[in-house]
Amino acid sequence: RETYVDNYMKATRGTGRLMLFACDQKVEHLNKDFYGEGIDIADAEPEHLFKIGDQGVCGVLAGQRGLIAQYAADYPNINYLVKMNSKTNLVKTAQEDPYSPQLYDLEAVLAMRDNGVNIVGLGYTIYLGSEYESTMLAEAGELIAAAHANGLLVVLWIYPRGKAVTAEKDPDLIAGAAGVALCLGADFVKVNPPKPEGDDKRTAAEALKIASMAAGRTGLVCAGGSTVDAETFLTQLHDQIHVGGADGNATGRNIHQRSLDEAVRLTKAISAITLADYTVADALKV
Ligand code: FBP
């Protein structure tokens, strides 16, 4: 049986840094991230995600258990990270204090692994500040202990969100989220890039530095956001790592909304920056 160290090395491709390809938006954002203006038509077909994961360079492909179960047999070489909870964005608008329920138990994921699916870790979202925060903290805490006991690593998505939260991207709150992930024992925490406002003249990458310090031995990575041109995206990622102290990336739309060729190429450029410290100019040539 593979150990936690084996899986950590696989997920980080032996570097300690994480290149996470986020493929959980079919639940989180429904189909609007996969079909529409500015999105390559290849993305309308779910298998696009797996072709990218297979032909590109990624640490892990993160998605819900069922999505992975449907395609993993045809793409056995991808490292999978099973997202344990999810909710749609319809819920977000109807309910100001979000809760993302756990969709299946760890046993179901371990059974998949026992059947040969290359699962290396789990993911879980916590909405910090929501009135349901205590439930999500408790679920995440138990999941992390059980995951580690079974050799899996854990990435927490932590988003301050709910009636108690006035600015979701406030740099101090993002740093707070990073510290929570450390105390729960997560291997990596995925946060939104901080957005300094008012008198705070720091760049987003400068403000991220406090969060990466607060994360301590938990690695910190940022969500990618909506799709921009490749150079802008890679520059932002380079700054997150070299100015902000991030330990990788967690990127969804910026990768999969492109044609297969472009998406595969971008995973290689992202990995060159995340895993091998390339400059943006050199990464663009990969
Ligand atoms: P992107 O790189 O496409 O922004 O994906 C990052 C991500 O965290 C996804 O994993 C998740 O589905 C989504 O963003 C959640 O975003 P939000 O709840 O802010 O809409």
mmCIF file of C-alpha atoms and ligand atoms in Angstrom:
data_model
loop_
_atom_site.group_PDB
_atom_site.id
_atom_site.type_symbol
_atom_site.label_atom_id
_atom_site.label_comp_id
_atom_site.label_asym_id
_atom_site.label_seq_id
_atom_site.Cartn_x
_atom_site.Cartn_y
_atom_site.Cartn_z
ATOM 1 C CA ARG A 1 0.000 0.000 0.000
ATOM 2 C CA GLU A 2 1.266 3.461 -0.896
ATOM 3 C CA THR A 3 2.210 5.682 1.973
ATOM 4 C CA TYR A 4 1.484 9.323 2.611
ATOM 5 C CA VAL A 5 5.041 10.186 1.541
ATOM 6 C CA ASP A 6 4.593 8.383 -1.804
ATOM 7 C CA ASN A 7 1.409 10.309 -2.464
ATOM 8 C CA TYR A 8 2.899 13.626 -1.369
ATOM 9 C CA MET A 9 5.832 13.071 -3.731
ATOM 10 C CA LYS A 10 3.477 12.161 -6.578
ATOM 11 C CA ALA A 11 1.206 15.162 -6.001
ATOM 12 C CA THR A 12 4.077 17.620 -5.807
ATOM 13 C CA ARG A 13 6.122 15.813 -8.472
ATOM 14 C CA GLY A 14 8.900 15.532 -5.938
ATOM 15 C CA THR A 15 9.203 19.299 -5.409
ATOM 16 C CA GLY A 16 7.079 20.095 -2.345
ATOM 17 C CA ARG A 17 5.114 22.511 -4.561
ATOM 18 C CA LEU A 18 1.617 21.878 -5.879
ATOM 19 C CA MET A 19 0.282 22.267 -9.427
ATOM 20 C CA LEU A 20 -3.433 21.646 -8.873
ATOM 21 C CA PHE A 21 -5.738 21.520 -11.895
ATOM 22 C CA ALA A 22 -9.152 22.488 -10.476
ATOM 23 C CA CYS A 23 -11.983 20.604 -12.202
ATOM 24 C CA ASP A 24 -14.756 20.962 -9.606
ATOM 25 C CA GLN A 25 -16.643 23.813 -11.296
ATOM 26 C CA LYS A 26 -19.337 21.622 -12.895
ATOM 27 C CA VAL A 27 -20.923 21.622 -9.454
ATOM 28 C CA GLU A 28 -19.565 24.924 -8.103
ATOM 29 C CA HIS A 29 -20.425 27.057 -11.162
ATOM 30 C CA LEU A 30 -22.651 24.668 -13.183
ATOM 31 C CA ASN A 31 -22.159 24.616 -16.960
ATOM 32 C CA LYS A 32 -21.396 28.297 -17.425
ATOM 33 C CA ASP A 33 -17.647 27.686 -16.964
ATOM 34 C CA PHE A 34 -17.690 25.100 -19.775
ATOM 35 C CA TYR A 35 -19.816 26.564 -22.550
ATOM 36 C CA GLY A 36 -20.341 30.119 -23.775
ATOM 37 C CA GLU A 37 -18.650 33.195 -25.150
ATOM 38 C CA GLY A 38 -14.859 33.099 -24.992
ATOM 39 C CA ILE A 39 -14.779 29.388 -24.054
ATOM 40 C CA ASP A 40 -13.394 26.890 -26.562
ATOM 41 C CA ILE A 41 -16.126 24.438 -27.611
ATOM 42 C CA ALA A 42 -13.839 21.527 -26.617
ATOM 43 C CA ASP A 43 -14.626 22.418 -22.988
ATOM 44 C CA ALA A 44 -18.296 21.490 -23.406
ATOM 45 C CA GLU A 45 -17.257 17.822 -23.404
ATOM 46 C CA PRO A 46 -16.237 16.692 -19.869
ATOM 47 C CA GLU A 47 -13.536 14.366 -21.188
ATOM 48 C CA HIS A 48 -11.591 17.531 -22.189
ATOM 49 C CA LEU A 49 -10.532 17.839 -18.533
ATOM 50 C CA PHE A 50 -9.037 14.353 -18.512
ATOM 51 C CA LYS A 51 -7.295 14.761 -21.866
ATOM 52 C CA ILE A 52 -5.606 17.884 -20.473
ATOM 53 C CA GLY A 53 -4.666 16.103 -17.252
ATOM 54 C CA ASP A 54 -3.259 13.190 -19.242
ATOM 55 C CA GLN A 55 -1.304 15.090 -21.912
ATOM 56 C CA GLY A 56 -0.309 18.094 -19.802
ATOM 57 C CA VAL A 57 1.918 18.442 -16.736
ATOM 58 C CA CYS A 58 -0.125 18.598 -13.530
ATOM 59 C CA GLY A 59 0.444 17.552 -9.930
ATOM 60 C CA VAL A 60 -3.177 16.602 -9.298
ATOM 61 C CA LEU A 61 -6.530 16.824 -11.075
ATOM 62 C CA ALA A 62 -9.124 17.830 -8.471
ATOM 63 C CA GLY A 63 -12.770 16.907 -8.973
ATOM 64 C CA GLN A 64 -15.786 15.270 -7.386
ATOM 65 C CA ARG A 65 -15.713 11.493 -6.829
ATOM 66 C CA GLY A 66 -18.293 10.646 -9.506
ATOM 67 C CA LEU A 67 -16.592 12.688 -12.219
ATOM 68 C CA ILE A 68 -13.306 10.940 -11.529
ATOM 69 C CA ALA A 69 -14.982 7.521 -11.326
ATOM 70 C CA GLN A 70 -16.507 7.953 -14.807
ATOM 71 C CA TYR A 71 -13.197 8.609 -16.605
ATOM 72 C CA ALA A 72 -10.302 7.384 -14.431
ATOM 73 C CA ALA A 73 -10.087 3.939 -16.040
ATOM 74 C CA ASP A 74 -9.237 5.591 -19.383
ATOM 75 C CA TYR A 75 -6.766 8.007 -17.788
ATOM 76 C CA PRO A 76 -4.920 5.889 -15.198
ATOM 77 C CA ASN A 77 -1.751 7.995 -15.073
ATOM 78 C CA ILE A 78 -3.364 11.143 -13.689
ATOM 79 C CA ASN A 79 -2.943 11.817 -9.941
ATOM 80 C CA TYR A 80 -6.465 12.395 -8.629
ATOM 81 C CA LEU A 81 -7.574 14.533 -5.691
ATOM 82 C CA VAL A 82 -11.187 13.886 -4.710
ATOM 83 C CA LYS A 83 -13.164 16.951 -3.703
ATOM 84 C CA MET A 84 -15.260 15.743 -0.768
ATOM 85 C CA ASN A 85 -17.804 18.568 -0.592
ATOM 86 C CA SER A 86 -19.357 20.977 -3.061
ATOM 87 C CA LYS A 87 -22.335 23.226 -3.577
ATOM 88 C CA THR A 88 -23.660 25.131 -6.574
ATOM 89 C CA ASN A 89 -23.555 28.891 -6.985
ATOM 90 C CA LEU A 90 -27.365 28.914 -7.026
ATOM 91 C CA VAL A 91 -27.145 28.120 -3.326
ATOM 92 C CA LYS A 92 -24.764 31.036 -2.811
ATOM 93 C CA THR A 93 -27.255 33.560 -4.092
ATOM 94 C CA ALA A 94 -30.235 32.088 -2.264
ATOM 95 C CA GLN A 95 -28.491 31.682 1.072
ATOM 96 C CA GLU A 96 -26.122 34.276 2.425
ATOM 97 C CA ASP A 97 -24.362 31.938 4.850
ATOM 98 C CA PRO A 98 -23.042 29.114 2.676
ATOM 99 C CA TYR A 99 -22.623 25.479 3.662
ATOM 100 C CA SER A 100 -20.967 22.939 1.415
ATOM 101 C CA PRO A 101 -22.042 19.432 2.438
ATOM 102 C CA GLN A 102 -19.765 16.421 2.344
ATOM 103 C CA LEU A 103 -21.103 14.365 -0.581
ATOM 104 C CA TYR A 104 -19.727 10.896 0.224
ATOM 105 C CA ASP A 105 -17.671 9.321 2.957
ATOM 106 C CA LEU A 106 -14.006 8.458 2.929
ATOM 107 C CA GLU A 107 -14.807 4.736 2.645
ATOM 108 C CA ALA A 108 -16.240 5.294 -0.859
ATOM 109 C CA VAL A 109 -13.034 7.019 -1.919
ATOM 110 C CA LEU A 110 -10.832 4.336 -0.373
ATOM 111 C CA ALA A 111 -12.870 1.683 -2.198
ATOM 112 C CA MET A 112 -12.161 3.458 -5.480
ATOM 113 C CA ARG A 113 -8.478 3.501 -4.625
ATOM 114 C CA ASP A 114 -8.610 -0.199 -3.763
ATOM 115 C CA ASN A 115 -10.076 -0.744 -7.234
ATOM 116 C CA GLY A 116 -6.994 0.814 -8.791
ATOM 117 C CA VAL A 117 -7.869 4.506 -9.216
ATOM 118 C CA ASN A 118 -4.765 6.619 -8.623
ATOM 119 C CA ILE A 119 -6.142 8.775 -5.783
ATOM 120 C CA VAL A 120 -3.449 10.679 -3.897
ATOM 121 C CA GLY A 121 -5.473 13.130 -1.848
ATOM 122 C CA LEU A 122 -8.699 14.791 -0.798
ATOM 123 C CA GLY A 123 -10.047 18.318 -1.012
ATOM 124 C CA TYR A 124 -12.606 20.106 1.149
ATOM 125 C CA THR A 125 -14.055 23.654 1.116
ATOM 126 C CA ILE A 126 -14.620 25.679 4.290
ATOM 127 C CA TYR A 127 -16.551 28.965 4.215
ATOM 128 C CA LEU A 128 -14.932 30.789 7.117
ATOM 129 C CA GLY A 129 -17.336 33.176 8.857
ATOM 130 C CA SER A 130 -20.491 31.386 7.663
ATOM 131 C CA GLU A 131 -22.940 30.434 10.413
ATOM 132 C CA TYR A 132 -22.212 26.844 9.320
ATOM 133 C CA GLU A 133 -18.472 27.323 9.825
ATOM 134 C CA SER A 134 -18.356 25.030 12.871
ATOM 135 C CA THR A 135 -19.828 22.116 10.897
ATOM 136 C CA MET A 136 -17.350 22.560 8.048
ATOM 137 C CA LEU A 137 -14.388 22.964 10.438
ATOM 138 C CA ALA A 138 -15.356 19.773 12.253
ATOM 139 C CA GLU A 139 -15.893 17.805 9.022
ATOM 140 C CA ALA A 140 -12.554 19.011 7.667
ATOM 141 C CA GLY A 141 -10.698 18.250 10.899
ATOM 142 C CA GLU A 142 -11.973 14.672 11.007
ATOM 143 C CA LEU A 143 -11.373 14.171 7.314
ATOM 144 C CA ILE A 144 -7.764 15.327 7.538
ATOM 145 C CA ALA A 145 -6.981 12.958 10.400
ATOM 146 C CA ALA A 146 -8.625 10.034 8.567
ATOM 147 C CA ALA A 147 -7.013 10.946 5.240
ATOM 148 C CA HIS A 148 -3.538 11.073 6.734
ATOM 149 C CA ALA A 149 -4.125 7.780 8.532
ATOM 150 C CA ASN A 150 -4.908 6.302 5.102
ATOM 151 C CA GLY A 151 -1.910 7.821 3.310
ATOM 152 C CA LEU A 152 -3.759 10.636 1.509
ATOM 153 C CA LEU A 153 -2.858 14.313 1.530
ATOM 154 C CA VAL A 154 -5.447 17.065 1.952
ATOM 155 C CA VAL A 155 -5.972 20.425 0.271
ATOM 156 C CA LEU A 156 -8.414 22.803 1.989
ATOM 157 C CA TRP A 157 -10.159 25.457 -0.082
ATOM 158 C CA ILE A 158 -10.833 28.220 2.519
ATOM 159 C CA TYR A 159 -12.996 31.145 1.511
ATOM 160 C CA PRO A 160 -14.170 33.748 4.061
ATOM 161 C CA ARG A 161 -17.827 34.102 3.062
ATOM 162 C CA GLY A 162 -21.221 34.834 4.653
ATOM 163 C CA LYS A 163 -23.163 37.628 6.395
ATOM 164 C CA ALA A 164 -20.320 38.177 8.900
ATOM 165 C CA VAL A 165 -17.783 38.777 6.135
ATOM 166 C CA THR A 166 -17.735 42.227 4.530
ATOM 167 C CA ALA A 167 -14.626 41.814 2.342
ATOM 168 C CA GLU A 168 -13.914 38.220 1.251
ATOM 169 C CA LYS A 169 -10.483 39.118 -0.096
ATOM 170 C CA ASP A 170 -9.293 41.267 2.812
ATOM 171 C CA PRO A 171 -5.570 40.420 3.218
ATOM 172 C CA ASP A 172 -5.837 39.878 7.002
ATOM 173 C CA LEU A 173 -8.781 37.516 6.531
ATOM 174 C CA ILE A 174 -6.941 35.560 3.845
ATOM 175 C CA ALA A 175 -3.986 35.257 6.246
ATOM 176 C CA GLY A 176 -6.455 34.111 8.912
ATOM 177 C CA ALA A 177 -7.745 31.418 6.564
ATOM 178 C CA ALA A 178 -4.179 30.244 5.982
ATOM 179 C CA GLY A 179 -3.598 29.915 9.736
ATOM 180 C CA VAL A 180 -6.821 27.928 10.162
ATOM 181 C CA ALA A 181 -5.650 25.461 7.505
ATOM 182 C CA LEU A 182 -2.354 25.014 9.355
ATOM 183 C CA CYS A 183 -4.132 24.311 12.643
ATOM 184 C CA LEU A 184 -6.392 21.729 10.990
ATOM 185 C CA GLY A 185 -3.300 20.013 9.593
ATOM 186 C CA ALA A 186 -3.937 20.560 5.876
ATOM 187 C CA ASP A 187 -1.032 19.883 3.511
ATOM 188 C CA PHE A 188 -2.053 22.785 1.294
ATOM 189 C CA VAL A 189 -4.561 25.598 1.560
ATOM 190 C CA LYS A 190 -6.148 27.165 -1.459
ATOM 191 C CA VAL A 191 -7.215 30.782 -0.964
ATOM 192 C CA ASN A 192 -8.377 33.590 -3.192
ATOM 193 C CA PRO A 193 -5.599 36.095 -3.943
ATOM 194 C CA PRO A 194 -5.938 38.963 -1.407
ATOM 195 C CA LYS A 195 -7.221 42.327 -2.636
ATOM 196 C CA PRO A 196 -5.673 45.270 -0.741
ATOM 197 C CA GLU A 197 -8.081 48.244 -0.644
ATOM 198 C CA GLY A 198 -8.233 51.873 0.528
ATOM 199 C CA ASP A 199 -4.983 53.064 2.129
ATOM 200 C CA ASP A 200 -3.377 49.659 1.685
ATOM 201 C CA LYS A 201 -1.119 50.280 -1.304
ATOM 202 C CA ARG A 202 0.494 46.815 -1.379
ATOM 203 C CA THR A 203 0.171 44.730 -4.516
ATOM 204 C CA ALA A 204 -1.856 41.520 -4.244
ATOM 205 C CA ALA A 205 1.379 39.510 -4.262
ATOM 206 C CA GLU A 206 2.899 41.643 -1.473
ATOM 207 C CA ALA A 207 -0.230 41.214 0.631
ATOM 208 C CA LEU A 208 -0.113 37.453 0.024
ATOM 209 C CA LYS A 209 3.243 37.269 1.847
ATOM 210 C CA ILE A 210 1.522 37.615 5.251
ATOM 211 C CA ALA A 211 -0.825 34.756 4.370
ATOM 212 C CA SER A 212 1.982 32.466 3.251
ATOM 213 C CA MET A 213 3.813 33.204 6.515
ATOM 214 C CA ALA A 214 0.639 32.478 8.507
ATOM 215 C CA ALA A 215 0.288 29.140 6.694
ATOM 216 C CA GLY A 216 3.632 27.984 8.128
ATOM 217 C CA ARG A 217 4.256 24.377 7.122
ATOM 218 C CA THR A 218 0.953 24.194 5.240
ATOM 219 C CA GLY A 219 1.623 25.117 1.619
ATOM 220 C CA LEU A 220 -0.389 28.022 0.244
ATOM 221 C CA VAL A 221 -1.768 28.225 -3.306
ATOM 222 C CA CYS A 222 -4.145 30.703 -4.942
ATOM 223 C CA ALA A 223 -7.289 30.149 -7.004
ATOM 224 C CA GLY A 224 -6.865 31.118 -10.644
ATOM 225 C CA GLY A 225 -10.014 33.147 -11.292
ATOM 226 C CA SER A 226 -11.627 33.884 -14.634
ATOM 227 C CA THR A 227 -9.670 33.393 -17.848
ATOM 228 C CA VAL A 228 -7.116 35.991 -18.951
ATOM 229 C CA ASP A 229 -4.363 35.804 -21.576
ATOM 230 C CA ALA A 230 -1.579 33.328 -20.818
ATOM 231 C CA GLU A 231 1.157 35.898 -20.169
ATOM 232 C CA THR A 232 -0.969 37.893 -17.709
ATOM 233 C CA PHE A 233 -1.881 34.708 -15.896
ATOM 234 C CA LEU A 234 1.698 33.425 -15.732
ATOM 235 C CA THR A 235 3.005 36.803 -14.514
ATOM 236 C CA GLN A 236 0.450 36.819 -11.713
ATOM 237 C CA LEU A 237 1.441 33.259 -10.758
ATOM 238 C CA HIS A 238 5.156 34.086 -10.854
ATOM 239 C CA ASP A 239 4.553 37.037 -8.492
ATOM 240 C CA GLN A 240 2.433 34.915 -6.154
ATOM 241 C CA ILE A 241 5.341 32.490 -5.787
ATOM 242 C CA HIS A 242 8.354 34.816 -5.843
ATOM 243 C CA VAL A 243 6.869 37.874 -4.073
ATOM 244 C CA GLY A 244 3.990 36.310 -2.165
ATOM 245 C CA GLY A 245 5.680 33.105 -1.014
ATOM 246 C CA ALA A 246 3.043 30.811 -2.529
ATOM 247 C CA ASP A 247 3.826 27.105 -2.860
ATOM 248 C CA GLY A 248 2.214 26.533 -6.223
ATOM 249 C CA ASN A 249 -1.073 27.162 -7.993
ATOM 250 C CA ALA A 250 -4.665 25.934 -8.140
ATOM 251 C CA THR A 251 -5.996 26.711 -11.584
ATOM 252 C CA GLY A 252 -9.221 25.733 -13.304
ATOM 253 C CA ARG A 253 -10.884 27.971 -15.882
ATOM 254 C CA ASN A 254 -7.630 29.516 -17.099
ATOM 255 C CA ILE A 255 -6.590 26.047 -18.233
ATOM 256 C CA HIS A 256 -9.704 24.190 -19.378
ATOM 257 C CA GLN A 257 -11.498 27.001 -21.224
ATOM 258 C CA ARG A 258 -8.883 26.731 -24.011
ATOM 259 C CA SER A 259 -8.454 24.263 -26.892
ATOM 260 C CA LEU A 260 -6.723 21.002 -25.969
ATOM 261 C CA ASP A 261 -3.405 22.099 -27.484
ATOM 262 C CA GLU A 262 -3.410 25.480 -25.773
ATOM 263 C CA ALA A 263 -4.547 24.021 -22.458
ATOM 264 C CA VAL A 264 -1.873 21.312 -22.504
ATOM 265 C CA ARG A 265 0.761 23.909 -23.329
ATOM 266 C CA LEU A 266 -0.408 26.161 -20.504
ATOM 267 C CA THR A 267 -0.201 23.334 -17.955
ATOM 268 C CA LYS A 268 3.437 22.913 -19.021
ATOM 269 C CA ALA A 269 4.129 26.643 -18.679
ATOM 270 C CA ILE A 270 2.401 26.771 -15.280
ATOM 271 C CA SER A 271 4.358 23.742 -14.088
ATOM 272 C CA ALA A 272 7.603 25.274 -15.330
ATOM 273 C CA ILE A 273 6.953 28.254 -13.037
ATOM 274 C CA THR A 274 5.425 26.341 -10.127
ATOM 275 C CA LEU A 275 7.702 23.317 -10.051
ATOM 276 C CA ALA A 276 10.926 24.503 -11.714
ATOM 277 C CA ASP A 277 11.209 28.270 -11.056
ATOM 278 C CA TYR A 278 11.183 29.298 -14.737
ATOM 279 C CA THR A 279 10.815 32.961 -15.625
ATOM 280 C CA VAL A 280 7.589 33.952 -17.373
ATOM 281 C CA ALA A 281 9.458 34.477 -20.651
ATOM 282 C CA ASP A 282 11.032 31.014 -20.491
ATOM 283 C CA ALA A 283 7.771 29.372 -19.407
ATOM 284 C CA LEU A 284 6.024 30.860 -22.441
ATOM 285 C CA LYS A 285 8.508 29.030 -24.665
ATOM 286 C CA VAL A 286 7.876 25.594 -23.121
HETATM 287 P P1 FBP B 1 -10.666 28.798 -10.982
HETATM 288 O O1 FBP B 1 -9.176 28.650 -11.197
HETATM 289 O O2 FBP B 1 -11.439 28.495 -12.206
HETATM 290 O O3 FBP B 1 -10.963 30.136 -10.362
HETATM 291 O O4 FBP B 1 -11.119 27.697 -9.955
HETATM 292 C C1 FBP B 1 -10.814 27.852 -8.637
HETATM 293 C C2 FBP B 1 -11.972 27.485 -7.740
HETATM 294 O O5 FBP B 1 -11.568 27.508 -6.392
HETATM 295 C C3 FBP B 1 -12.584 26.141 -8.020
HETATM 296 O O6 FBP B 1 -11.854 25.089 -7.475
HETATM 297 C C4 FBP B 1 -13.946 26.317 -7.411
HETATM 298 O O7 FBP B 1 -14.878 25.580 -8.084
HETATM 299 C C5 FBP B 1 -14.255 27.754 -7.615
HETATM 300 O O8 FBP B 1 -13.023 28.401 -7.849
HETATM 301 C C6 FBP B 1 -15.013 28.351 -6.471
HETATM 302 O O9 FBP B 1 -15.114 29.726 -6.657
HETATM 303 P P2 FBP B 1 -16.249 30.632 -6.049
HETATM 304 O O10 FBP B 1 -16.974 29.877 -4.971
HETATM 305 O O11 FBP B 1 -15.526 31.831 -5.520
HETATM 306 O O12 FBP B 1 -17.139 30.987 -7.191
#
